Amino acid sequence: MMASMGYPDARSLREAALKGQPVPSPCISICRIEPATGLCEGCVRTLNEIATWGTLSGLERADVWARIEARRAQAANPPSSR
């Protein structure tokens, strides 16, 4: 699903990491933290995810991508208010 919107699929990235292939950074050089959410407007990572990216293993990076994917899906389909 995410790959069709121009973002890598977290599952594919996890498989790549398991094969020892590099997991790309989600940074798109739009680096602004949204105060209401604490997430970067460009890559949808937390400050902690951004700060630790360079020290993460491939599998940990794939996990960050999975969280990004979940955040994007939640933003696209917010729960309906009742």
Tab-separated table of C-alpha atoms in Angstrom:
chain	number	residue	atom	x	y	z
A	1	MET	CA	0.000	0.000	0.000
A	2	MET	CA	2.611	2.567	0.977
A	3	ALA	CA	4.822	1.782	-1.985
A	4	SER	CA	2.115	2.992	-4.343
A	5	MET	CA	2.260	6.437	-2.688
A	6	GLY	CA	6.013	6.717	-3.196
A	7	TYR	CA	7.042	5.359	0.203
A	8	PRO	CA	8.801	2.044	0.722
A	9	ASP	CA	6.714	-0.760	2.169
A	10	ALA	CA	7.801	-1.544	5.750
A	11	ARG	CA	7.520	-5.293	5.150
A	12	SER	CA	9.859	-5.094	2.151
A	13	LEU	CA	12.317	-3.021	4.154
A	14	ARG	CA	12.286	-5.605	6.951
A	15	GLU	CA	13.012	-8.374	4.435
A	16	ALA	CA	15.856	-6.298	2.992
A	17	ALA	CA	17.293	-5.706	6.469
A	18	LEU	CA	17.188	-9.445	7.186
A	19	LYS	CA	19.288	-9.947	4.029
A	20	GLY	CA	21.799	-7.343	5.233
A	21	GLN	CA	20.709	-4.726	2.721
A	22	PRO	CA	20.653	-1.061	3.795
A	23	VAL	CA	17.404	0.536	4.952
A	24	PRO	CA	17.080	4.082	3.579
A	25	SER	CA	16.384	7.089	5.732
A	26	PRO	CA	12.833	8.428	5.548
A	27	CYS	CA	14.144	12.018	5.620
A	28	ILE	CA	12.847	14.163	2.749
A	29	SER	CA	14.586	17.379	3.900
A	30	ILE	CA	11.428	18.983	5.271
A	31	CYS	CA	12.628	19.162	8.843
A	32	ARG	CA	10.003	20.801	11.038
A	33	ILE	CA	8.554	19.333	14.195
A	34	GLU	CA	4.790	19.770	14.495
A	35	PRO	CA	4.221	20.976	18.096
A	36	ALA	CA	0.796	19.335	18.381
A	37	THR	CA	2.067	15.852	17.479
A	38	GLY	CA	5.801	15.963	18.172
A	39	LEU	CA	6.378	14.477	14.710
A	40	CYS	CA	8.480	15.784	11.857
A	41	GLU	CA	6.263	17.217	9.116
A	42	GLY	CA	8.481	15.684	6.441
A	43	CYS	CA	9.328	12.165	7.580
A	44	VAL	CA	6.754	11.627	10.366
A	45	ARG	CA	9.415	10.536	12.864
A	46	THR	CA	9.742	11.553	16.486
A	47	LEU	CA	12.776	13.545	17.595
A	48	ASN	CA	14.111	10.413	19.288
A	49	GLU	CA	13.737	8.371	16.087
A	50	ILE	CA	15.563	11.089	14.156
A	51	ALA	CA	18.333	11.422	16.748
A	52	THR	CA	18.995	7.692	17.031
A	53	TRP	CA	18.652	6.785	13.329
A	54	GLY	CA	22.427	6.608	12.777
A	55	THR	CA	22.880	4.068	15.569
A	56	LEU	CA	19.976	1.761	14.670
A	57	SER	CA	20.380	-1.661	13.102
A	58	GLY	CA	18.679	-2.429	9.816
A	59	LEU	CA	15.841	-4.222	11.597
A	60	GLU	CA	15.370	-1.313	13.998
A	61	ARG	CA	15.248	1.065	11.032
A	62	ALA	CA	12.616	-1.144	9.391
A	63	ASP	CA	10.635	-0.963	12.654
A	64	VAL	CA	10.763	2.845	12.480
A	65	TRP	CA	9.444	2.634	8.924
A	66	ALA	CA	6.596	0.406	10.163
A	67	ARG	CA	5.677	3.049	12.759
A	68	ILE	CA	5.796	5.744	10.054
A	69	GLU	CA	3.507	3.620	7.890
A	70	ALA	CA	1.059	3.226	10.786
A	71	ARG	CA	1.130	6.961	11.512
A	72	ARG	CA	0.456	7.807	7.862
A	73	ALA	CA	-2.415	5.323	7.727
A	74	GLN	CA	-3.907	6.745	10.922
A	75	ALA	CA	-3.625	10.283	9.579
A	76	ALA	CA	-5.344	9.229	6.346
A	77	ASN	CA	-8.125	7.387	8.172
A	78	PRO	CA	-8.751	9.102	11.521
A	79	PRO	CA	-11.229	7.420	13.853
A	80	SER	CA	-14.738	8.788	13.407
A	81	SER	CA	-16.065	10.791	16.324
A	82	ARG	CA	-19.256	9.680	17.949
